[in-house]
Every structure is written in structure tokens, then in C-alpha cells.
Amino acid sequence: FWADASRGPSLVFQPGSPNAVIGWRDARDTDPAVTNYPYAFLNPFVPNNKASGYRTALPPTLEPAALNGRAVLDFGAWRSGQWLQITPVENARTIFWVLGSQQGGGLLMGSSAHNLIRGPAPGTPAMDEANVTCDCMIWNAQWSDDAVRLGETFTNGVSVGTGTSTPLNGGYQVIAMRTTAGLKIDGLAKDMRVLPDGHADGVNRSGGQKLAELLIYDDVLTDIEVLQVGTYLATKWGLASGDGSGTGTGGASAALMTLTLREGTELLLGGGEYELGTFGGVGAVSDGTLTVNGIRQVSSENPTAELSLAGPLTVNDSATWHVAVGAGSVVPLRTAGGLTFMGGGTVTITGAAALPDEPALLAEAVDGASLSGFTAGAWTVIADDTGRQMRLVADGNAVYVVPSGRGTVILVR
């Protein structure tokens, strides 16, 4: 499940209330009539009967430009009764939040099958349900499900162990959790469980948070993947890695980030500008501008595989360019927004012996875009092929690597 409050078309508003959100579609779900993505929605028929006095569920409100120019969903104060139900997401294994805890943070996630309760604040022997603040631990060492409290939690890219001894920061931050078993997720900003004395999905256990973006994976992401996704989110929302105040406008250690797309991935950047350390893989990037310090190209046996960008790509001076040649061909980098080189750098080719004795396409500007700033002599090529030399050449709006035999040098006196 992928929910992004800054993607306006994914939000459904209550008639007559321009900021009251009653539906939140998956960011990939362009046609709900024919797709099967999960969906967050207001369920007005579930009573808040844990509190005295009947009260139906209330919608969160949209706060435009609340976080560095992007919109977030505000679920109100703790016990506000504002929450959304989700068509169940099964087997959740890695979860990311861009979350604001200015009003305590609430319960990070709701599940009718699992206990995802927060932990007590320092100096408090037990969880005070009536007073959930940002000082409360992210998870509860005693009551949270084993899949959560025995898993690993990260805040702003830094592991905080189980998260049972770490509070929220009172501002915006990127939180990630990797579970030890699959979870069923079916609620936002509330507890979905049924307790002996009533439903926990009432006003007593709802609200308290601002939510900008949510990603739920059914895969157990690696440490590197957790860092990559977390850095992408921090960069997108203008949060400094390790800070999380939400007041900065810079990236999140973007120059250190390596972003490698898995085959078939489509990354939507929402029109933003991002600077990365290294960018590569197989997949598509749309609606964004990238500046990179390095490129990593891989191989694929799929002849149509490519690393494509709809927007501009700028390669900084002194860049590192790694080309990994495998059983398949090198996946070309194509950009429809123009390809600009600010200088030269070093190209390292591994598995170079697999390259044919002909030019191999590395990168090109397509769809009328242009290549600029490339100077072949500014690039040093290092390859593990002892029988041939490798060099870069530009032809039109494309860059190729060209193998050539070493030949024989005859000295004539």
C-alpha cells in the first residue's frame, strides 16, 4: 500500500467540505474501477462506542503545503475520533511513515488482528491511554505483538533497535519498521482491535497524528533498501536525515544516497528536484529532476529493459560510473528531459570480457532531448578485460563504450 497526501488525485473529499478526506487511494491506483490496490476510507457505520456517548468516525483534514510545500493529512488531537479504515493489507513486513507527532503521534498503525500499541513515557510504569504524547515509546515492550517488538525500527535512517525505548520527536520524521512476521493492517491513526469492554476503534484510541506518506511492503527489505527508501522519503519531504524537525528545506544526506531500482519499478517523484549519490538499476522515474554524483548500470537478459527518466538528468563533475556487465546486455540509461554532464570522472567496467566487439550503448537523450557537456577525454575508463581497451565516445545524443584490441606496437629505429 502506498499513500501520499501530496498526490491530490489520490484523495476523495467529503461533499461540501473541501478539506475533509473520506478516501485515500493508493498512489498507483489511477483507475479504482479496474485495479485491486488497497484503499483507505471513512467508515461512518463503525461506532466510537468505547467512549461514553455514541459518536461516529470523523474524517481527517487536508493541510495544504504543511510540510515544506507539500500537503499532509491531519488526524487531529489524540482521542479526536478522526481515523480511516483500510481494506486489509495482508503480510505487511516493512512499513515506512512520514509522520508528525506534534499532537502526540497517536497509534502509528491499526490492526484488528495485532496489538500495535505505543509504549509508556519515561518514568511511567504503564501505558496511560488517556495521555498519549510524543514522549511515549514507539512500541510497547510488554503488549505490542512479537512481530513488532522483536523486529527493528528506524527513525530518520538510524536503527533504534526494537523501538520500545525510543519516543517520537514532536515534529515530522521518517519512521521505518521491519517485522519478524507478517501483519494484517486495516486502519490509520486508530486501534482496530476489539477489547473485552468495547471496541478499541473508538474515540479513546484514535487521532493524534499528521501523516504525509505511508508505504507498506510485503517484502522484508534489506538494510540498504531501508536506507534507500528512507532517504528518498526524507529528501522528498525536506527532512534532514537524523533531524526530523520538518523545518529544513534541504535534502536528507542526498549526496550519500544510492538509489538502485528493481526491474519493473516506477518511481514517482512528484515534480521535485533531487540530488543522489549514485543512481542506477532497471525501471522508470517520472515527474522529477535528478542530479547525481554517480551512475550504476546493470545487465539484463530482457532486451527491452532500460533505466528511463521522464525528466532531466545532470551528472556532476568527478562522477563515478560503474558498468556491471553480466550474462545479458547492459541496461541503457535513457532520459527524455535531457542529459547534462558537468565534467568528467571515472568509469569502472566489471565483467567487461562479455562485451561484444562493437559499441555498447550506455546513455542517451531521447524524444527530442539533447546531450550536452560530454567530453570523452575527461573520462578515465578502468575495465577488467586484459585483452581489450575500453573508451567512451559520444555519437549524436548518445554515449557508448567501445572495446578495441590492444594491438601490437612496433618500435622502428
Coordinates of C-alpha atoms in Angstrom, one line a residue:
F1 CA 0.0 0.0 0.0
W2 CA 1.3 3.4 -0.9
A3 CA -0.5 6.5 0.4
D4 CA 0.9 10.0 -0.4
A5 CA -1.0 13.1 0.8
S6 CA 0.8 15.3 -1.7
R7 CA -0.8 13.5 -4.6
G8 CA -4.1 15.3 -5.0
P9 CA -5.8 12.9 -7.3
S10 CA -5.5 10.1 -4.7
L11 CA -7.7 11.9 -2.2
V12 CA -11.5 11.8 -2.0
F13 CA -13.2 14.7 -0.2
Q14 CA -16.5 14.9 1.7
P15 CA -19.1 16.7 -0.3
G16 CA -19.3 20.3 0.8
S17 CA -16.1 20.0 2.9
P18 CA -13.1 20.8 0.7
N19 CA -10.5 19.6 3.2
A20 CA -12.3 16.7 4.9
V21 CA -10.8 13.5 3.4
I22 CA -13.1 10.4 3.3
G23 CA -11.0 8.4 0.9
W24 CA -7.3 7.9 0.2
R25 CA -6.4 5.8 -2.8
D26 CA -3.1 4.0 -3.4
A27 CA -0.8 6.4 -5.3
R28 CA -0.5 3.8 -8.1
D29 CA -4.3 3.4 -8.4
T30 CA -5.3 5.6 -11.4
D31 CA -8.5 3.7 -12.1
P32 CA -10.1 2.2 -9.0
A33 CA -12.7 0.5 -11.1
V34 CA -10.3 -2.0 -12.5
T35 CA -7.4 -2.2 -10.1
N36 CA -7.1 -4.1 -6.8
Y37 CA -5.0 -1.8 -4.7
P38 CA -5.9 -1.3 -1.0
Y39 CA -7.9 1.7 -0.2
A40 CA -8.3 3.9 3.0
F41 CA -11.8 5.2 3.6
L42 CA -14.0 6.7 6.3
N43 CA -16.3 4.1 7.8
P44 CA -19.2 6.1 9.3
F45 CA -21.0 2.9 10.4
V46 CA -18.4 1.8 13.0
P47 CA -19.3 3.5 16.3
N48 CA -16.9 5.0 18.7
N49 CA -18.6 3.1 21.5
K50 CA -15.5 2.8 23.7
A51 CA -16.2 6.3 24.9
S52 CA -19.2 7.4 26.8
G53 CA -21.8 8.7 24.4
Y54 CA -22.2 7.4 20.8
R55 CA -20.1 9.0 18.2
T56 CA -19.4 8.1 14.6
A57 CA -16.0 8.2 12.9
L58 CA -14.7 11.6 11.7
P59 CA -12.6 12.3 8.7
P60 CA -9.0 13.7 8.8
T61 CA -8.4 17.1 7.2
L62 CA -6.0 18.0 4.5
E63 CA -3.4 20.6 5.4
P64 CA -2.1 22.0 2.1
A65 CA 1.6 22.9 2.0
A66 CA 2.0 21.9 5.6
L67 CA 5.4 20.2 5.2
N68 CA 7.9 22.1 3.1
G69 CA 5.3 22.9 0.5
R70 CA 3.6 19.5 0.4
A71 CA 0.2 18.5 1.8
V72 CA -0.3 16.2 4.8
L73 CA -3.4 14.6 6.4
D74 CA -4.2 15.9 9.9
F75 CA -6.0 13.3 12.2
G76 CA -6.5 15.9 14.9
A77 CA -5.7 15.6 18.6
W78 CA -5.4 12.3 20.4
R79 CA -9.0 11.0 21.0
S80 CA -10.4 13.2 18.3
G81 CA -12.3 10.3 16.7
Q82 CA -10.6 11.0 13.3
W83 CA -9.3 7.9 11.5
L84 CA -9.6 6.0 8.3
Q85 CA -10.1 2.3 7.8
I86 CA -8.1 0.4 5.1
T87 CA -9.2 -2.6 3.0
P88 CA -6.9 -5.1 4.7
V89 CA -3.2 -5.2 3.8
E90 CA -2.0 -8.7 4.5
N91 CA 1.5 -9.8 5.3
A92 CA 3.0 -6.4 6.0
R93 CA 6.7 -6.9 6.6
T94 CA 8.3 -3.4 6.1
I95 CA 6.5 -0.2 6.8
F96 CA 7.5 3.5 6.3
W97 CA 5.8 6.6 7.7
V98 CA 6.4 10.3 7.2
L99 CA 4.7 11.2 10.4
G100 CA 4.2 14.3 12.5
S101 CA 3.8 13.9 16.3
Q102 CA 3.0 17.5 17.2
Q103 CA -0.1 16.2 18.9
G104 CA 1.4 13.1 20.3
G105 CA 1.6 10.9 17.2
G106 CA -1.3 8.6 18.2
L107 CA -1.1 5.0 17.3
L108 CA 1.1 4.6 14.2
M109 CA -1.0 1.8 12.7
G110 CA -4.2 0.0 13.3
S111 CA -4.8 -3.8 13.1
S112 CA -7.8 -5.9 14.0
A113 CA -5.5 -8.9 14.4
H114 CA -2.4 -7.5 16.1
N115 CA -1.6 -5.3 19.1
L116 CA 0.4 -2.2 17.8
I117 CA 0.0 -0.1 20.9
R118 CA 2.6 2.6 21.9
G119 CA 4.8 2.2 25.0
P120 CA 4.7 4.3 28.2
A121 CA 6.6 7.6 28.5
P122 CA 9.8 7.7 30.6
G123 CA 9.1 7.4 34.3
T124 CA 5.6 6.0 33.7
P125 CA 5.2 2.3 34.7
A126 CA 2.4 1.6 32.3
M127 CA 0.8 3.0 29.2
D128 CA -1.6 5.9 30.0
E129 CA -4.3 5.5 27.4
A130 CA -5.7 9.0 28.2
N131 CA -2.4 10.8 27.7
V132 CA -0.5 9.6 24.6
T133 CA 2.2 12.1 23.8
C134 CA 5.3 12.2 21.6
D135 CA 7.3 11.1 24.7
C136 CA 5.6 7.7 24.6
M137 CA 7.7 4.9 23.1
I138 CA 7.0 4.0 19.5
W139 CA 6.1 0.4 20.5
N140 CA 5.2 -1.3 23.8
A141 CA 7.8 -3.8 25.2
Q142 CA 5.1 -5.7 27.0
W143 CA 2.0 -5.6 24.9
S144 CA 2.9 -5.0 21.3
D145 CA 2.9 -8.2 19.2
D146 CA 6.2 -10.1 19.0
A147 CA 6.3 -9.4 15.3
V148 CA 6.7 -5.7 16.2
R149 CA 8.6 -5.6 19.4
L150 CA 11.1 -8.2 18.3
G151 CA 11.6 -6.5 14.9
E152 CA 13.7 -3.5 14.1
T153 CA 12.6 0.2 14.0
F154 CA 14.4 3.1 12.3
T155 CA 14.0 6.8 12.8
N156 CA 15.4 9.2 10.2
G157 CA 17.5 6.4 8.8
V158 CA 19.0 5.3 12.1
S159 CA 18.2 2.0 13.7
V160 CA 16.7 2.3 17.2
G161 CA 16.5 -1.4 17.9
T162 CA 13.1 -2.6 18.8
G163 CA 11.6 0.9 19.1
T164 CA 10.4 0.0 22.6
S165 CA 12.8 2.5 24.2
T166 CA 12.5 5.3 21.7
P167 CA 9.9 8.1 21.7
L168 CA 8.7 10.2 18.8
N169 CA 10.3 13.7 18.3
G170 CA 7.3 16.0 18.4
G171 CA 7.8 17.1 14.8
Y172 CA 7.9 15.4 11.5
Q173 CA 10.2 12.4 11.0
V174 CA 10.7 9.3 8.8
I175 CA 9.9 6.1 10.7
A176 CA 10.5 2.6 9.4
M177 CA 9.7 -0.8 10.9
R178 CA 10.8 -4.2 9.8
T179 CA 8.7 -7.0 11.4
T180 CA 9.6 -10.6 12.2
A181 CA 6.3 -11.9 10.8
G182 CA 3.5 -10.7 8.6
L183 CA 1.0 -8.3 10.0
K184 CA -2.6 -7.5 8.9
I185 CA -3.0 -3.7 8.6
D186 CA -6.5 -2.3 8.3
G187 CA -6.6 1.2 10.0
L188 CA -4.9 4.5 10.1
A189 CA -4.5 6.6 13.3
K190 CA -6.5 4.2 15.4
D191 CA -6.6 0.9 17.2
M192 CA -8.8 -1.6 15.3
R193 CA -8.8 -4.4 18.0
V194 CA -11.8 -5.4 20.0
L195 CA -11.3 -5.2 23.7
P196 CA -13.4 -7.0 26.4
D197 CA -15.1 -3.8 27.4
G198 CA -15.8 -2.5 24.0
H199 CA -14.3 -1.6 20.6
A200 CA -10.9 -0.2 20.6
D201 CA -11.7 1.6 17.4
G202 CA -13.4 4.4 19.3
V203 CA -12.5 7.9 20.3
N204 CA -10.3 6.7 23.1
R205 CA -7.7 5.3 20.7
S206 CA -7.8 7.4 17.6
G207 CA -6.3 10.6 16.1
G208 CA -3.2 12.4 17.4
Q209 CA -1.0 12.4 14.2
K210 CA -0.2 14.1 11.0
L211 CA 0.5 11.7 8.1
A212 CA 2.3 12.7 4.9
E213 CA 3.2 9.4 3.3
L214 CA 2.9 5.7 4.1
L215 CA 4.5 2.7 2.4
I216 CA 3.7 -0.9 3.3
Y217 CA 5.8 -3.6 1.7
D218 CA 5.1 -7.4 1.9
D219 CA 8.8 -7.9 1.5
V220 CA 11.5 -7.8 4.2
L221 CA 13.7 -5.0 2.9
T222 CA 17.4 -5.2 3.4
D223 CA 19.3 -2.6 5.4
I224 CA 20.4 -0.9 2.2
E225 CA 16.9 -0.9 0.9
V226 CA 15.5 0.5 4.1
L227 CA 18.1 3.3 3.9
Q228 CA 17.3 4.0 0.3
V229 CA 13.6 4.3 0.8
G230 CA 14.0 6.3 4.0
T231 CA 16.4 8.7 2.3
Y232 CA 14.1 9.1 -0.7
L233 CA 11.2 10.0 1.7
A234 CA 13.3 12.4 3.7
T235 CA 14.6 14.1 0.5
K236 CA 11.1 14.3 -1.0
W237 CA 9.6 15.9 2.2
G238 CA 12.5 18.1 3.0
L239 CA 13.6 16.4 6.2
A240 CA 17.2 16.2 7.2
S241 CA 18.5 12.8 8.0
G242 CA 18.9 12.4 11.7
D243 CA 17.0 15.6 12.4
G244 CA 13.3 15.2 11.6
S245 CA 12.3 18.6 12.7
G246 CA 10.5 19.2 9.4
T247 CA 11.6 22.8 9.3
G248 CA 14.5 22.4 6.9
T249 CA 14.4 22.8 3.2
G250 CA 17.4 20.8 2.3
G251 CA 17.8 17.1 1.3
A252 CA 18.5 14.2 3.5
S253 CA 22.2 13.5 3.0
A254 CA 21.2 13.1 -0.6
A255 CA 24.8 13.1 -1.8
L256 CA 25.3 9.8 0.2
M257 CA 22.3 8.1 -1.1
T258 CA 22.5 5.1 -3.5
L259 CA 19.2 4.5 -5.3
T260 CA 19.0 1.3 -7.3
L261 CA 15.7 0.5 -8.9
R262 CA 14.4 -3.1 -9.1
E263 CA 13.3 -4.3 -12.6
G264 CA 9.7 -3.2 -13.2
T265 CA 9.8 -0.3 -10.7
E266 CA 8.2 3.0 -11.5
L267 CA 9.3 5.8 -9.2
L268 CA 7.1 8.9 -9.0
L269 CA 8.9 11.9 -7.8
G270 CA 6.0 14.4 -7.8
G271 CA 7.9 17.0 -9.8
G272 CA 10.6 17.5 -7.3
E273 CA 14.4 18.1 -7.7
Y274 CA 16.7 15.5 -6.0
E275 CA 20.4 15.1 -5.7
L276 CA 21.7 11.5 -5.3
G277 CA 25.0 9.9 -4.7
T278 CA 24.5 7.0 -7.2
F279 CA 21.6 6.2 -9.4
G280 CA 21.0 3.0 -11.3
G281 CA 19.2 -0.3 -11.9
V282 CA 16.2 -1.1 -14.1
G283 CA 13.0 0.8 -14.1
A284 CA 11.4 4.2 -14.7
V285 CA 11.5 7.6 -13.0
S286 CA 8.7 10.1 -13.8
D287 CA 7.9 13.6 -13.0
G288 CA 11.2 14.7 -11.4
T289 CA 14.7 16.2 -11.9
L290 CA 17.8 14.3 -10.8
T291 CA 21.3 15.4 -10.2
V292 CA 23.7 12.5 -9.5
N293 CA 27.3 12.0 -8.4
G294 CA 27.4 8.5 -9.9
I295 CA 25.7 6.1 -12.2
R296 CA 25.4 2.3 -11.7
Q297 CA 24.3 0.3 -14.8
V298 CA 23.4 -3.3 -14.6
S299 CA 22.7 -6.1 -17.1
S300 CA 19.5 -7.8 -18.0
E301 CA 18.5 -10.7 -20.3
N302 CA 15.4 -8.7 -21.2
P303 CA 16.1 -6.9 -24.4
T304 CA 13.6 -4.1 -23.6
A305 CA 15.0 -3.4 -20.1
E306 CA 16.1 0.2 -19.5
L307 CA 16.6 2.8 -16.8
S308 CA 14.5 5.7 -18.0
L309 CA 13.8 9.2 -16.8
A310 CA 11.0 11.4 -18.0
G311 CA 12.8 14.5 -16.6
P312 CA 16.3 16.0 -16.9
L313 CA 19.4 14.2 -15.6
T314 CA 22.6 16.1 -14.6
V315 CA 25.8 14.2 -13.8
N316 CA 28.2 16.1 -11.6
D317 CA 31.9 16.6 -12.2
S318 CA 34.2 13.9 -10.8
A319 CA 31.4 11.4 -11.1
T320 CA 31.8 7.6 -10.7
W321 CA 30.2 5.5 -13.4
H322 CA 30.0 1.7 -12.7
V323 CA 29.0 -0.6 -15.5
A324 CA 28.3 -4.2 -14.4
V325 CA 28.3 -6.5 -17.4
G326 CA 26.6 -9.9 -16.8
A327 CA 25.0 -12.6 -18.8
G328 CA 22.7 -10.2 -20.5
S329 CA 23.3 -6.8 -22.2
V330 CA 24.0 -3.6 -20.4
V331 CA 20.7 -1.8 -19.5
P332 CA 20.8 1.6 -21.2
L333 CA 20.1 4.8 -19.4
R334 CA 17.6 7.0 -21.3
T335 CA 16.3 10.4 -20.4
A336 CA 13.5 12.3 -22.2
G337 CA 14.4 15.5 -20.3
G338 CA 18.0 16.0 -21.4
L339 CA 21.3 14.6 -20.3
T340 CA 23.9 17.1 -19.0
F341 CA 27.5 16.3 -17.9
M342 CA 29.2 18.9 -15.7
G343 CA 32.6 17.4 -16.3
G344 CA 34.3 14.0 -16.3
G345 CA 35.1 11.2 -13.9
T346 CA 35.9 7.5 -13.8
V347 CA 34.1 4.6 -15.5
T348 CA 34.7 1.2 -13.9
I349 CA 33.6 -1.8 -16.0
T350 CA 33.3 -5.2 -14.4
G351 CA 32.7 -8.3 -16.5
A352 CA 34.0 -6.4 -19.5
A353 CA 35.0 -9.6 -21.3
A354 CA 31.3 -10.2 -22.0
L355 CA 31.0 -7.0 -24.1
P356 CA 30.8 -7.7 -27.8
D357 CA 33.4 -6.2 -30.2
E358 CA 31.1 -3.3 -31.1
P359 CA 29.9 -0.1 -29.4
A360 CA 27.6 -0.7 -26.4
L361 CA 25.0 1.9 -25.6
L362 CA 25.3 3.3 -22.1
A363 CA 23.2 6.5 -22.0
E364 CA 21.2 8.7 -24.4
A365 CA 18.8 11.6 -24.5
V366 CA 15.6 10.6 -26.3
D367 CA 12.3 12.1 -27.6
G368 CA 14.0 15.2 -28.9
A369 CA 16.1 15.9 -25.8
S370 CA 19.8 16.7 -26.1
L371 CA 23.1 15.5 -24.7
S372 CA 25.4 18.3 -23.5
G373 CA 28.7 18.8 -21.8
F374 CA 30.1 15.4 -22.5
T375 CA 33.8 15.2 -23.3
A376 CA 35.2 11.7 -23.9
G377 CA 38.7 12.7 -22.8
A378 CA 37.5 13.8 -19.4
W379 CA 36.7 10.2 -18.5
T380 CA 39.1 7.5 -17.3
V381 CA 38.0 4.0 -18.1
I382 CA 39.0 1.1 -15.9
A383 CA 38.0 -2.4 -17.1
D384 CA 38.8 -5.9 -16.0
D385 CA 39.3 -7.1 -19.6
T386 CA 43.0 -7.7 -20.1
G387 CA 42.7 -8.3 -23.8
R388 CA 41.0 -5.1 -24.9
Q389 CA 41.0 -1.4 -24.2
M390 CA 37.8 0.5 -23.5
R391 CA 36.9 4.0 -24.2
L392 CA 33.8 6.2 -24.2
V393 CA 32.6 8.0 -27.3
A394 CA 29.6 10.3 -28.0
D395 CA 27.5 10.0 -31.1
G396 CA 24.7 12.4 -31.5
N397 CA 22.8 12.4 -28.2
A398 CA 24.2 9.1 -27.0
V399 CA 27.2 7.8 -25.1
Y400 CA 28.8 4.4 -25.9
V401 CA 31.6 2.3 -24.6
V402 CA 33.8 1.0 -27.4
P403 CA 36.0 -2.0 -26.9
S404 CA 39.2 -2.2 -29.0
G405 CA 42.0 -4.7 -29.3
R406 CA 45.3 -3.8 -27.7
G407 CA 47.2 -4.5 -31.0
T408 CA 51.0 -4.6 -31.3
V409 CA 53.3 -1.7 -31.0
I410 CA 56.4 -1.9 -33.3
L411 CA 59.3 0.4 -32.5
V412 CA 61.4 1.4 -35.5
R413 CA 64.8 2.8 -35.0

